[in-house]
Short mmCIF file of C-alpha atoms in Angstrom, two decimals:
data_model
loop_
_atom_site.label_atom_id
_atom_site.label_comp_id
_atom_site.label_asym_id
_atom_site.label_seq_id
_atom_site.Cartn_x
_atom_site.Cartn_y
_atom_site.Cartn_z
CA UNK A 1 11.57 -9.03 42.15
CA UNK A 2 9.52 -12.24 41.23
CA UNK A 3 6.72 -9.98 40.59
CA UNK A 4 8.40 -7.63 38.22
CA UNK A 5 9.81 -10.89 36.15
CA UNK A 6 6.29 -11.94 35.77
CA UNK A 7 5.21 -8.95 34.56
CA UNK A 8 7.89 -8.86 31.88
CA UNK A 9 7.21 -12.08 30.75
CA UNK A 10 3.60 -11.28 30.08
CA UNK A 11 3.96 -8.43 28.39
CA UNK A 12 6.24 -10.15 26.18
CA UNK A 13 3.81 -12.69 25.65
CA UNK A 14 1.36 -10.52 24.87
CA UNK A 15 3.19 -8.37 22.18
CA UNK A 16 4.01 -11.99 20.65
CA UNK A 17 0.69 -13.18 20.58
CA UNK A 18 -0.70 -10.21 19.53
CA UNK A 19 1.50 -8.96 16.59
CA UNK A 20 0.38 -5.41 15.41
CA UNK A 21 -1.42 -5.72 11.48
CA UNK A 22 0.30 -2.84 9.07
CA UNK A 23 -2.18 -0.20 8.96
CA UNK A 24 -2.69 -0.25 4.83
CA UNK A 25 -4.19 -4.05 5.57
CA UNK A 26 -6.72 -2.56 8.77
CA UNK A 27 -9.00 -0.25 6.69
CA UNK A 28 -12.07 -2.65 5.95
CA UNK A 29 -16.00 -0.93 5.60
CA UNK A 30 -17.71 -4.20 7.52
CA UNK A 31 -16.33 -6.90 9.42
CA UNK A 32 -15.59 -9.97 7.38
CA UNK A 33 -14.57 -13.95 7.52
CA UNK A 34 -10.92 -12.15 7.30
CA UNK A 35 -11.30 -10.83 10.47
CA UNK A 36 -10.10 -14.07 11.81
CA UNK A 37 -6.68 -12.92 11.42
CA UNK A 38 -7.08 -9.62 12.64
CA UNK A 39 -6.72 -8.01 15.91
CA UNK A 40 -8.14 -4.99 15.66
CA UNK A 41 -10.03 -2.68 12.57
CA UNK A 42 -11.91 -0.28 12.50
CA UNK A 43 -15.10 0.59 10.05
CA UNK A 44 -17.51 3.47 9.58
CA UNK A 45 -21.39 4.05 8.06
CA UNK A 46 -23.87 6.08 8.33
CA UNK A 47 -27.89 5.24 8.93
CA UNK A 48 -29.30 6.62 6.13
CA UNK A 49 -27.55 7.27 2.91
CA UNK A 50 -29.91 8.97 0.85
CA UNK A 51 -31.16 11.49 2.99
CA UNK A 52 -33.30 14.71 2.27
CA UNK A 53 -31.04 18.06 2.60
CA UNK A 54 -30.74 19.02 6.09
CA UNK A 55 -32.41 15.70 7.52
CA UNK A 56 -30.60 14.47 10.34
CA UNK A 57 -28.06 11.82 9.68
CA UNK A 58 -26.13 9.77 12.53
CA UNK A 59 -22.48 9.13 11.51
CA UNK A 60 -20.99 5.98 13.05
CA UNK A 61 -17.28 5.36 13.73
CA UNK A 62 -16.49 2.15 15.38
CA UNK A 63 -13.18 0.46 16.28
CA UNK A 64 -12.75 -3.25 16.91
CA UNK A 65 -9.81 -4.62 19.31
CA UNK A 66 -8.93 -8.36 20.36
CA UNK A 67 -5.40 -7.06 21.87
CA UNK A 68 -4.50 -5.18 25.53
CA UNK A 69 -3.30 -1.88 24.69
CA UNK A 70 -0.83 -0.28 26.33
CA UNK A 71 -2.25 3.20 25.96
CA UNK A 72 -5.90 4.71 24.88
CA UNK A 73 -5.88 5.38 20.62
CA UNK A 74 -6.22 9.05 19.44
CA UNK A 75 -9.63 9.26 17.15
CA UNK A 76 -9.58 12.01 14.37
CA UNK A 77 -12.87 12.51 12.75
CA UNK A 78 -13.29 13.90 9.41
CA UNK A 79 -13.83 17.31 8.09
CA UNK A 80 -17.18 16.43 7.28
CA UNK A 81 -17.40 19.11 4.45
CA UNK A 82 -20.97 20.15 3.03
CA UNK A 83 -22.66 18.83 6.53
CA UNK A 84 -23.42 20.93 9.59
CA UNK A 85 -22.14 18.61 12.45
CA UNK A 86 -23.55 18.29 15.70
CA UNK A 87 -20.95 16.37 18.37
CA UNK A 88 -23.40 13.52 19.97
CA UNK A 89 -21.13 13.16 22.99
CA UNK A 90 -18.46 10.70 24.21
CA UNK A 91 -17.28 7.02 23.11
CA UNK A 92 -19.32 4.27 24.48
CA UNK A 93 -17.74 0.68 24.95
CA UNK A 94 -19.48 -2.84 24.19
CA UNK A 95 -18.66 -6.31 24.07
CA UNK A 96 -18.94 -7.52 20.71
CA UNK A 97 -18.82 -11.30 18.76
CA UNK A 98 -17.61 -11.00 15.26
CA UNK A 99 -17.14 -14.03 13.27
CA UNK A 100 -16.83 -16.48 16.33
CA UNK A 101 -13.80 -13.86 18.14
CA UNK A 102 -14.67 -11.57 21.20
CA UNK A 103 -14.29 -7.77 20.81
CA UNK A 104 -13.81 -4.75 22.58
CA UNK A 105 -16.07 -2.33 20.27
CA UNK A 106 -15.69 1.36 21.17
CA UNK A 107 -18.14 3.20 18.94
CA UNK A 108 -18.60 7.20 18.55
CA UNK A 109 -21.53 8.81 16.43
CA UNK A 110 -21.78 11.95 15.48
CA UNK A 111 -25.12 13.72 14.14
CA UNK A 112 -25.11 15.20 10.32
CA UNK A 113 -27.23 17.92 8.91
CA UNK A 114 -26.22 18.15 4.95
CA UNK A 115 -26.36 21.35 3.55
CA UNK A 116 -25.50 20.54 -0.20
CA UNK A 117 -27.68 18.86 -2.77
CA UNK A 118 -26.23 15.96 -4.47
CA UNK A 119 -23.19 13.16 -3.96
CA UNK A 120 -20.91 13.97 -0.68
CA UNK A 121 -18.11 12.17 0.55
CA UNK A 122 -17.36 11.91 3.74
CA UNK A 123 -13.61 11.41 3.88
CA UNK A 124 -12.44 8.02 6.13
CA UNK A 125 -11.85 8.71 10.18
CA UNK A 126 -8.11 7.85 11.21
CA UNK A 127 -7.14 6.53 14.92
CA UNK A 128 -3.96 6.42 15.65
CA UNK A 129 -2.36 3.74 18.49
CA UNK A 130 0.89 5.21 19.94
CA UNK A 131 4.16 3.63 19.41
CA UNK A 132 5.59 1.28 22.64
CA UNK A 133 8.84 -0.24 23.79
CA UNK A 134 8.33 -3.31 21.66
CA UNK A 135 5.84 -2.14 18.90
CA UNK A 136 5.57 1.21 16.26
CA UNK A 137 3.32 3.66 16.29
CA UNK A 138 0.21 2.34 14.24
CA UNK A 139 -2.40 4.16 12.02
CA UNK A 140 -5.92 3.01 10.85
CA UNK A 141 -8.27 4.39 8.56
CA UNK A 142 -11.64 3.54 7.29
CA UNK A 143 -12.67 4.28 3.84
CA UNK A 144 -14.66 7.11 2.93
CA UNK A 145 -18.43 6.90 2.81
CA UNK A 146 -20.86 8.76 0.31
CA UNK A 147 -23.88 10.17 1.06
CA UNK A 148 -26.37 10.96 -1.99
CA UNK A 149 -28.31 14.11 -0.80
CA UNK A 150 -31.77 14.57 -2.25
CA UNK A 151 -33.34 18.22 -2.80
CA UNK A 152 -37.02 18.77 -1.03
CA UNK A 153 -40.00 18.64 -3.33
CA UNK A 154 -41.94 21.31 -4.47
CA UNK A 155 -44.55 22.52 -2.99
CA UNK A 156 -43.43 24.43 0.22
CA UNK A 157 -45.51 26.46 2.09
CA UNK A 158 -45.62 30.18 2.26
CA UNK A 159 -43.33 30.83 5.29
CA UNK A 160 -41.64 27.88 4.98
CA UNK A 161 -37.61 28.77 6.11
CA UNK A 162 -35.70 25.08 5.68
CA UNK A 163 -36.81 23.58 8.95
CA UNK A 164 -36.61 19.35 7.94
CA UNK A 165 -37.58 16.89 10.39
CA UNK A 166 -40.30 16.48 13.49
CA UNK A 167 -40.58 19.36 15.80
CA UNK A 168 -42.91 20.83 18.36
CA UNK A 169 -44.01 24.37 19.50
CA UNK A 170 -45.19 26.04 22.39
CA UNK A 171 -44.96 29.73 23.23
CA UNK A 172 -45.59 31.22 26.70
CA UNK A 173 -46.30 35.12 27.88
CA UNK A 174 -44.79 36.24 30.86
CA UNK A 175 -48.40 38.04 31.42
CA UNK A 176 -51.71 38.75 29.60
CA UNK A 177 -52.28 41.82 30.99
CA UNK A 178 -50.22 44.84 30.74
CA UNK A 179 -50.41 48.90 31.17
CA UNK A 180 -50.12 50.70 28.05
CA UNK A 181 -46.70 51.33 26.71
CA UNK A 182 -45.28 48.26 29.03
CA UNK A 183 -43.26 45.50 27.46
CA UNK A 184 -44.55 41.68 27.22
CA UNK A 185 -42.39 38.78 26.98
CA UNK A 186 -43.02 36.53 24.50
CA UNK A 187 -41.04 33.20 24.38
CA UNK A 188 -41.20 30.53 21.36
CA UNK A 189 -40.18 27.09 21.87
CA UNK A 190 -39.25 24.65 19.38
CA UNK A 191 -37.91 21.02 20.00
CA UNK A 192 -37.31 17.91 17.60
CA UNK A 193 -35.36 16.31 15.90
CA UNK A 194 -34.54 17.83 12.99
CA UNK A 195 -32.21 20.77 12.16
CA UNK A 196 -33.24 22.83 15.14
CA UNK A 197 -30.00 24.78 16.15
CA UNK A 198 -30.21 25.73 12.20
CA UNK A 199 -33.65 27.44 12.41
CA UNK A 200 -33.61 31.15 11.90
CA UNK A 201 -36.36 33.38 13.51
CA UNK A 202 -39.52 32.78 12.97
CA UNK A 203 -42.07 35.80 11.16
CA UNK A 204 -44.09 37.10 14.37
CA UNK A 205 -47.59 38.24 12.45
CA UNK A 206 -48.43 41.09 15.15
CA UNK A 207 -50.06 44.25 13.66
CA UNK A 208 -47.42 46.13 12.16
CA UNK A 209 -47.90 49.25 14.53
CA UNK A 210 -46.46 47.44 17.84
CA UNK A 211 -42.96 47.44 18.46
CA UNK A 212 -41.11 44.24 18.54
CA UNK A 213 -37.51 44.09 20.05
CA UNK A 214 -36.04 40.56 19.56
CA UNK A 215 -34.07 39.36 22.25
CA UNK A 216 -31.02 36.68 22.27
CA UNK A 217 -31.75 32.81 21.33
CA UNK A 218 -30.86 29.45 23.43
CA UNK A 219 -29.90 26.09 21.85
CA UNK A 220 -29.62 23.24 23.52
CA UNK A 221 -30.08 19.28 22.87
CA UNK A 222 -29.60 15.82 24.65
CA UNK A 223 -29.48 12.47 22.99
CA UNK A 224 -32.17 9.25 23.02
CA UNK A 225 -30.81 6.09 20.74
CA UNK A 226 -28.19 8.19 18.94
CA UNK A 227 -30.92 10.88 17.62
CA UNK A 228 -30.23 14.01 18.60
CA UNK A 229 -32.94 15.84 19.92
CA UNK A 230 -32.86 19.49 20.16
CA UNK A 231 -34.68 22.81 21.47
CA UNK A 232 -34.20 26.17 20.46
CA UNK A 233 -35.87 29.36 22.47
CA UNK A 234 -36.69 32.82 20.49
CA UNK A 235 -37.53 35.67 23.08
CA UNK A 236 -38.95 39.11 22.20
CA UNK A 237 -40.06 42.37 24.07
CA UNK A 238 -43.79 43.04 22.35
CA UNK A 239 -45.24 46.51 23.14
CA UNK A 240 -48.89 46.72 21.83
CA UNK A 241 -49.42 50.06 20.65
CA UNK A 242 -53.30 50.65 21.81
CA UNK A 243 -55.18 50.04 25.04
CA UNK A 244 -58.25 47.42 24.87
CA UNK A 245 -58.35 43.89 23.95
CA UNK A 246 -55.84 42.89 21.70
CA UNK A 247 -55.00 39.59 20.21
CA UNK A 248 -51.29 37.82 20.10
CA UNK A 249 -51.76 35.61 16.47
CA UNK A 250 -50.93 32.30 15.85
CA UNK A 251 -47.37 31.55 14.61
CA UNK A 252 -46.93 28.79 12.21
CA UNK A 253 -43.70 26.78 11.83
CA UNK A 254 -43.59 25.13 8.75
CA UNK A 255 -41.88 22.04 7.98
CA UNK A 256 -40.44 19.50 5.63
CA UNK A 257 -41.14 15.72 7.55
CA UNK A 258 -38.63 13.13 5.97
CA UNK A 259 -40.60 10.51 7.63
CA UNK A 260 -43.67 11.19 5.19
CA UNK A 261 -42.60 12.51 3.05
CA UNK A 262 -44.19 15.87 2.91
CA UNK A 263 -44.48 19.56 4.18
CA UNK A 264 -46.33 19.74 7.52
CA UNK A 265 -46.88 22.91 10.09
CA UNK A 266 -47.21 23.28 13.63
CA UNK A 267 -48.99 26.26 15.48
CA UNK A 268 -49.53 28.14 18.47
CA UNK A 269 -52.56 29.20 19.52
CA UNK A 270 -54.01 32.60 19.66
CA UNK A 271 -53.51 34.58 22.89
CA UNK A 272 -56.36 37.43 24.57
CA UNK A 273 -54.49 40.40 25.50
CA UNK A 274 -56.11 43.03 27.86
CA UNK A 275 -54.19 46.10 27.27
CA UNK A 276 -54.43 48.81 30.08
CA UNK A 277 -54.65 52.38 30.05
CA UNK A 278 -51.08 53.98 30.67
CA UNK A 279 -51.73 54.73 34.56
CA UNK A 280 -49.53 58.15 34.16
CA UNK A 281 -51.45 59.07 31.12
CA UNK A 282 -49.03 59.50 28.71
CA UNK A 283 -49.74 57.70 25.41
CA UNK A 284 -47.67 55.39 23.56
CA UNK A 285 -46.38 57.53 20.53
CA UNK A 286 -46.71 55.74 17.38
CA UNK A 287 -43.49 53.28 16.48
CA UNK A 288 -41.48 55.71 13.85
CA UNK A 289 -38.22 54.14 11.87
CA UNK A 290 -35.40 55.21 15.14
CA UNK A 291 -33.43 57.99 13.97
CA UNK A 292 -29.73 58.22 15.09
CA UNK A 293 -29.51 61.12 17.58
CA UNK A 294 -26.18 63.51 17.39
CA UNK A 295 -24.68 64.27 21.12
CA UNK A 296 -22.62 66.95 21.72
CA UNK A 297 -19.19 66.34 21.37
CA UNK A 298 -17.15 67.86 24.17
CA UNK A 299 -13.91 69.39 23.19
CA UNK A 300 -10.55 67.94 24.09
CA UNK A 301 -8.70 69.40 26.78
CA UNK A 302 -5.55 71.24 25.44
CA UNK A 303 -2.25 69.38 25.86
CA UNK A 304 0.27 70.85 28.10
CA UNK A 305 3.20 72.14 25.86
CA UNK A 306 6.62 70.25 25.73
CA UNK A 307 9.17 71.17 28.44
CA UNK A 308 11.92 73.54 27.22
CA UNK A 309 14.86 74.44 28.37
CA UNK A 310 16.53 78.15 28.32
CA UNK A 311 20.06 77.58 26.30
CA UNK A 312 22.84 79.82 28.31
CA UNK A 313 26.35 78.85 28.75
CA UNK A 314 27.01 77.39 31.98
CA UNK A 315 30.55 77.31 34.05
CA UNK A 316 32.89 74.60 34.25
CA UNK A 317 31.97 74.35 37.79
CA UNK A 318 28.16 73.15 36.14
CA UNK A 319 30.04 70.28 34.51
CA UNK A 320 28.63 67.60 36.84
CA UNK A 321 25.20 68.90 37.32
CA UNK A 322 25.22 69.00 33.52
CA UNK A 323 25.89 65.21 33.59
CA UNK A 324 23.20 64.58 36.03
CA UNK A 325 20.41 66.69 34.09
CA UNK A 326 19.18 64.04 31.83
CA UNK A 327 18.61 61.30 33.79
CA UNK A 328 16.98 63.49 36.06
CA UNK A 329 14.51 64.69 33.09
CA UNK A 330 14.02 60.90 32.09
CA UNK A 331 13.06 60.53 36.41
CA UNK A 332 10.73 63.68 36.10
CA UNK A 333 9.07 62.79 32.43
CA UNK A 334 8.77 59.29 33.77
CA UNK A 335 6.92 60.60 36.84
CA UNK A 336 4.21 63.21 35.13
CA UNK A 337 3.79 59.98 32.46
CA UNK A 338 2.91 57.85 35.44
CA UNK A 339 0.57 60.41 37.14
CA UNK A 340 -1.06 61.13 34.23
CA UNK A 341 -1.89 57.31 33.37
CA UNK A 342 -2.95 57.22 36.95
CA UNK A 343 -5.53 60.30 36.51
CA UNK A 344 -6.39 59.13 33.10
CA UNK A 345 -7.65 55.69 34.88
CA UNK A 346 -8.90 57.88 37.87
CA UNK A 347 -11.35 59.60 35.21
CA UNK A 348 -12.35 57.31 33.84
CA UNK A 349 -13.86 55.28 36.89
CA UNK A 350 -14.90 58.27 37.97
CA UNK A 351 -16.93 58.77 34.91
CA UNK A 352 -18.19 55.35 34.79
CA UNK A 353 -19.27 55.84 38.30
CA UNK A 354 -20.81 58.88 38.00
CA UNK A 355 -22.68 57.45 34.54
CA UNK A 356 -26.14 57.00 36.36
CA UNK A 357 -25.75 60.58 38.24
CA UNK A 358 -25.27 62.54 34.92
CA UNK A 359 -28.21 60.70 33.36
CA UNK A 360 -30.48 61.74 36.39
CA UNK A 361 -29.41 65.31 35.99
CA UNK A 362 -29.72 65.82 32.43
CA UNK A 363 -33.22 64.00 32.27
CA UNK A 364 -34.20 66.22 34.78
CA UNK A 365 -33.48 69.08 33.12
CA UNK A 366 -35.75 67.92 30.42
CA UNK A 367 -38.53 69.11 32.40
CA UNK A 368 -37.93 72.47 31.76
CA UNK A 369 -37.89 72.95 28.14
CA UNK A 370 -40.15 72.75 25.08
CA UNK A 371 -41.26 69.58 24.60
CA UNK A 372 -39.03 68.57 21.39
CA UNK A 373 -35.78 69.70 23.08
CA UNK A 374 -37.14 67.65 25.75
CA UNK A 375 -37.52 64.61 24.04
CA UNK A 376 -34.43 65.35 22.68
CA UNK A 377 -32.57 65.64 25.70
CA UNK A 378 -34.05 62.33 27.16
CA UNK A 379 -32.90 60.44 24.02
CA UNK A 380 -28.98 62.08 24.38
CA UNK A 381 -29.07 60.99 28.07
CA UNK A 382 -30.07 57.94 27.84
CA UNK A 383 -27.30 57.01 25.07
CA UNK A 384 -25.18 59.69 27.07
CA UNK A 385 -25.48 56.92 30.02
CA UNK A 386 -23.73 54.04 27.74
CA UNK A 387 -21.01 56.24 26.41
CA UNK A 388 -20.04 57.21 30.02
CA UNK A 389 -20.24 53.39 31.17
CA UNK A 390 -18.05 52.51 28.31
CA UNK A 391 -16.08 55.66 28.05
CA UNK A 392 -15.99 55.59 24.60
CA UNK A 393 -18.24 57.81 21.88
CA UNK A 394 -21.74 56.34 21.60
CA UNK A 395 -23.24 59.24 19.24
CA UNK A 396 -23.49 56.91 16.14
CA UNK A 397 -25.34 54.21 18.63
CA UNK A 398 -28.14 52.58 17.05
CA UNK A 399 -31.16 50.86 18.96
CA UNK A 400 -29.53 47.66 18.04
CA UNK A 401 -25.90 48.75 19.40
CA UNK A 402 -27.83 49.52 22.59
CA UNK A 403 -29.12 46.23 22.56
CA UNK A 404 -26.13 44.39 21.79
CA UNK A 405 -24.03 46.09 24.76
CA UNK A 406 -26.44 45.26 27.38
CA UNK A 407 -27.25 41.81 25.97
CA UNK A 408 -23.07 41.26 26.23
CA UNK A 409 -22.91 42.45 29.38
CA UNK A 410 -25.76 39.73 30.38
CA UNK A 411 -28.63 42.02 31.48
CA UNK A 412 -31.83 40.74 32.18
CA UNK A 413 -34.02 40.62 28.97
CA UNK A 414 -36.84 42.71 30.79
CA UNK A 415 -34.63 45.45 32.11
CA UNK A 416 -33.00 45.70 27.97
CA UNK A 417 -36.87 46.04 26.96
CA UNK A 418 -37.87 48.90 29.40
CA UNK A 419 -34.59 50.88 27.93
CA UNK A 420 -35.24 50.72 24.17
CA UNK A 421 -38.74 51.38 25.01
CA UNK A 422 -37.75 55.01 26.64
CA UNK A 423 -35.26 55.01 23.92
CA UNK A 424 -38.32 54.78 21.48
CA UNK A 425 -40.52 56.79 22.44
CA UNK A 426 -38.36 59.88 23.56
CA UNK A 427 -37.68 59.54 19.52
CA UNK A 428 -41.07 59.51 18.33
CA UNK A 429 -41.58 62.32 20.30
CA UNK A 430 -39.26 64.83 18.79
CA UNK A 431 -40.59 63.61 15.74
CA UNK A 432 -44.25 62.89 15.87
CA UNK A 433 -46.51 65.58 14.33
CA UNK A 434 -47.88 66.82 17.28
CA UNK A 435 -46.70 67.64 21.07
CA UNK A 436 -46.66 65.22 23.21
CA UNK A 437 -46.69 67.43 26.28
CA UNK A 438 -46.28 65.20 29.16
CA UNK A 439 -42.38 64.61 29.55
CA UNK A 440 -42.18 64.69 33.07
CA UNK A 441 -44.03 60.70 32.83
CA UNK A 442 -41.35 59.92 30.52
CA UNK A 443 -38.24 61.06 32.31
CA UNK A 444 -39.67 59.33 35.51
CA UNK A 445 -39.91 56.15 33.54
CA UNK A 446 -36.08 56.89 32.13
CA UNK A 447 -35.10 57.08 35.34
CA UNK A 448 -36.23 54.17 36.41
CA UNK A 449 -35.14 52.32 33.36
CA UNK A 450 -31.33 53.52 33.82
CA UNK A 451 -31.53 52.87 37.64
CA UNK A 452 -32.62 49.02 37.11
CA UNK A 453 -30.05 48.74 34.24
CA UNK A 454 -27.02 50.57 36.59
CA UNK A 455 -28.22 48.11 39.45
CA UNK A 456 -28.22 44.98 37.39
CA UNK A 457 -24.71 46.32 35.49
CA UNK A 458 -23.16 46.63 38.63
CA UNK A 459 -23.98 43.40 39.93
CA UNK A 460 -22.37 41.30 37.15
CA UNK A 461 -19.62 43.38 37.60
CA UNK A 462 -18.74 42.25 40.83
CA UNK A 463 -19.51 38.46 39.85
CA UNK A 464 -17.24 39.06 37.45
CA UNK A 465 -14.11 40.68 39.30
CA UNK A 466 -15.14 38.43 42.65
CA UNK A 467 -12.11 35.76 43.26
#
């Protein structure tokens, strides 16, 4: 009992002592001689304000307390409204002296990328200390900052794209030498600390005859002394389109350093390529525009007609029966509903199971006809495959809705490039100008293409659904 008394009469004390300032009087930019008389305030700033446009700024919040209290404040950043914002991670806490008077400083910064030329306002933060037994709920604000943006000079290079900052770049091959017809992957990093999670893809200068697919891109960043330093990877499938030694040009980044200030560029280095003879023999067929291909569209079953019923007069003795006849027709339409939702689902897995099966048979068959029907057919099965894996019409599909669906379902990046390849060049056969005669090559490799994808669909698929 002695125990809870003393704790009373400190918390009273406390509350006393410590008298809660009316929020109008708590929104100061800097701390100041009149801090004396305050317990806590809060203030916000940025590092730089007259920054280049998208040149990374750090935004500081920072809220000073002298007082216990009794429950952790609520912090509501600003819209920040022409900036692209980039969350630098959680609150830190320091001990801080401010004219002679200890503090508890709990600062939060966040990382700004402006996007607008000219005067921005960055409207004031708010915290907000919840209300106790003894005290109201208070609010504090901290008056709004501007930020005067300045436009980049002239001058910008050819290829230049809005990168602004420092950044590096590396790019790696998964090999140097590759068959003919075989996919290589190319990956592009970039780090700094400028607006990297901004940068679009960069202009790969290969001749214009190889076929590039681009893959999906990766973002990611830490922090060092409240800069933000981030790293962005760009992956493509490259298929040279001729056997010998080829060359993988430089790529250039080019970009606008603040520090200087002036337009700088960073490059990769130039990459042998030994390019192999396609083992099988069949050549690469030269990269066309993709044209959609139409699939047959099966017709729909016919549906079975409504139940009727023979109108007769019945007895007086059917009275009863009579009675009982609808609910009895609500029991049996309830019942063919209910098996026919249960064979609709059973089709359907069955057709999603069977998707790799049908795809086997119908490439097969390619190796029996005329060599544009057979190109052709390897084209419909292969988009044939997706439309029975998603059960839905894939006709329309694009190489780019192919890609999509298997980059969604998370398929590996090589296993998506040896599909659109097949995809490719089952196209450019049926319209090259010549015959390519060789199709039995190409199914084999379609095969082998839809097997890997099936596998590797089939696997995340049981991640997925695993408890």
């Amino acid at each position: 009992m002695r125990s809870w008394a003393l704790l009373w009469i400190a918390t009273l004390a406390l509350l006393l002592f410590a008298a809660p300032v009316a929020a109008q009087d708590l929104t100061p930019t800097a701390p100041s001689s009149s801090a004396l008389d305050r317990q806590i305030f809060v203030e916000a700033s940025v590092n730089n304000p007259t920054p280049y446009i998208g040149q990374q700024v750090s935004y500081s919040f920072r809220f000073y307390t002298a007082m216990v209290l009794a429950s952790a404040p609520g912090y509501e950043p600003p819209d920040f409204e022409g900036f692209w914002r980039a969350e630098v991670g959680a609150a830190r806490q320091t001990d801080q002296q401010v004219d002679g008077r200890a503090y508890k400083l709990t600062e939060v910064n966040t990382s700004l990328y402006p996007t607008e030329v000219g005067e921005l306002i960055i409207n004031p933060s708010l915290i907000t200390i919840g209300e106790t037994l003894f005290s109201d709920e208070i609010k504090l604000q901290t008056d709004a900052v501007s930020v005067q943006v300045q436009p980049l000079p002239d001058g910008a290079p050819e290829g230049f794209r809005g990168a602004v900052g420092q950044f590096q770049l590396a790019a790696t091959l998964d090999r140097v030498s590759v068959a003919q017809g075989e996919p290589l992957t190319l990956r592009l990093t970039v780090t700094g600390t400028g607006n990297v999670e901004q940068l679009t893809s960069p202009e790969l200068p290969v001749p214009p005859t190889w076929r590039v697919y681009e893959n999906q891109t990766s973002y990611s960043s830490t922090v060092e002394d409240d800069v933000t330093i981030g790293e962005k990877v760009f992956e493509w499938q490259i298929i040279p389109d001729q056997p010998g030694p080829q060359t993988l040009p430089i790529i250039t980044l080019s970009y606008f350093d603040p520090a200087e200030p002036a337009f700088r560029s960073v490059s990769t280095a130039a990459v042998p390529l030994d390019i192999l003879p396609a083992a099988d023999g069949v050549p690469t067929p030269m990269a066309i525009e993709a044209a959609t291909t139409a699939l047959r569209v099966l017709p729909l079953k016919p549906v079975p007609a409504v139940l009727e019923f023979a109108s007769s007069p019945y007895p007086a003795a059917a009275f009863w029966v009579l009675w009982a006849l609808p609910p009895g027709v609500a029991l049996a339409s309830w019942m063919w509903v209910a098996r026919r939702s249960r064979q609709k689902r059973d089709e359907v897995k069955t057709r999603r199971s069977k998707a790799l099966l049908q795809a086997r048979k119908r490439l097969k068959s390619a190796e029996r006809m005329p060599p544009k029907q057979a190109y052709q057919t390897v084209a419909e099965s292969i988009v044939g495959y997706f439309g029975d894996k998603l059960n839905q019409e894939t006709r329309a599909f694009s190489h780019s809705d192919l890609q999509r669906v298997m980059a969604e379902q998370g398929i590996d990046s090589g296993v998506i490039g040896r599909v659109l390849m097949c995809v490719e060049m089952a196209e450019a056969g049926r319209f090259a100008p010549v015959d390519l005669t060789d199709v039995g090559a190409l199914v084999n490799r379609s095969i082998e293409a839809l097997t890997a994808l099936d596998k590797s669909w089939r696997a995340i698929l049981v991640e997925t659904t695993a408890p």
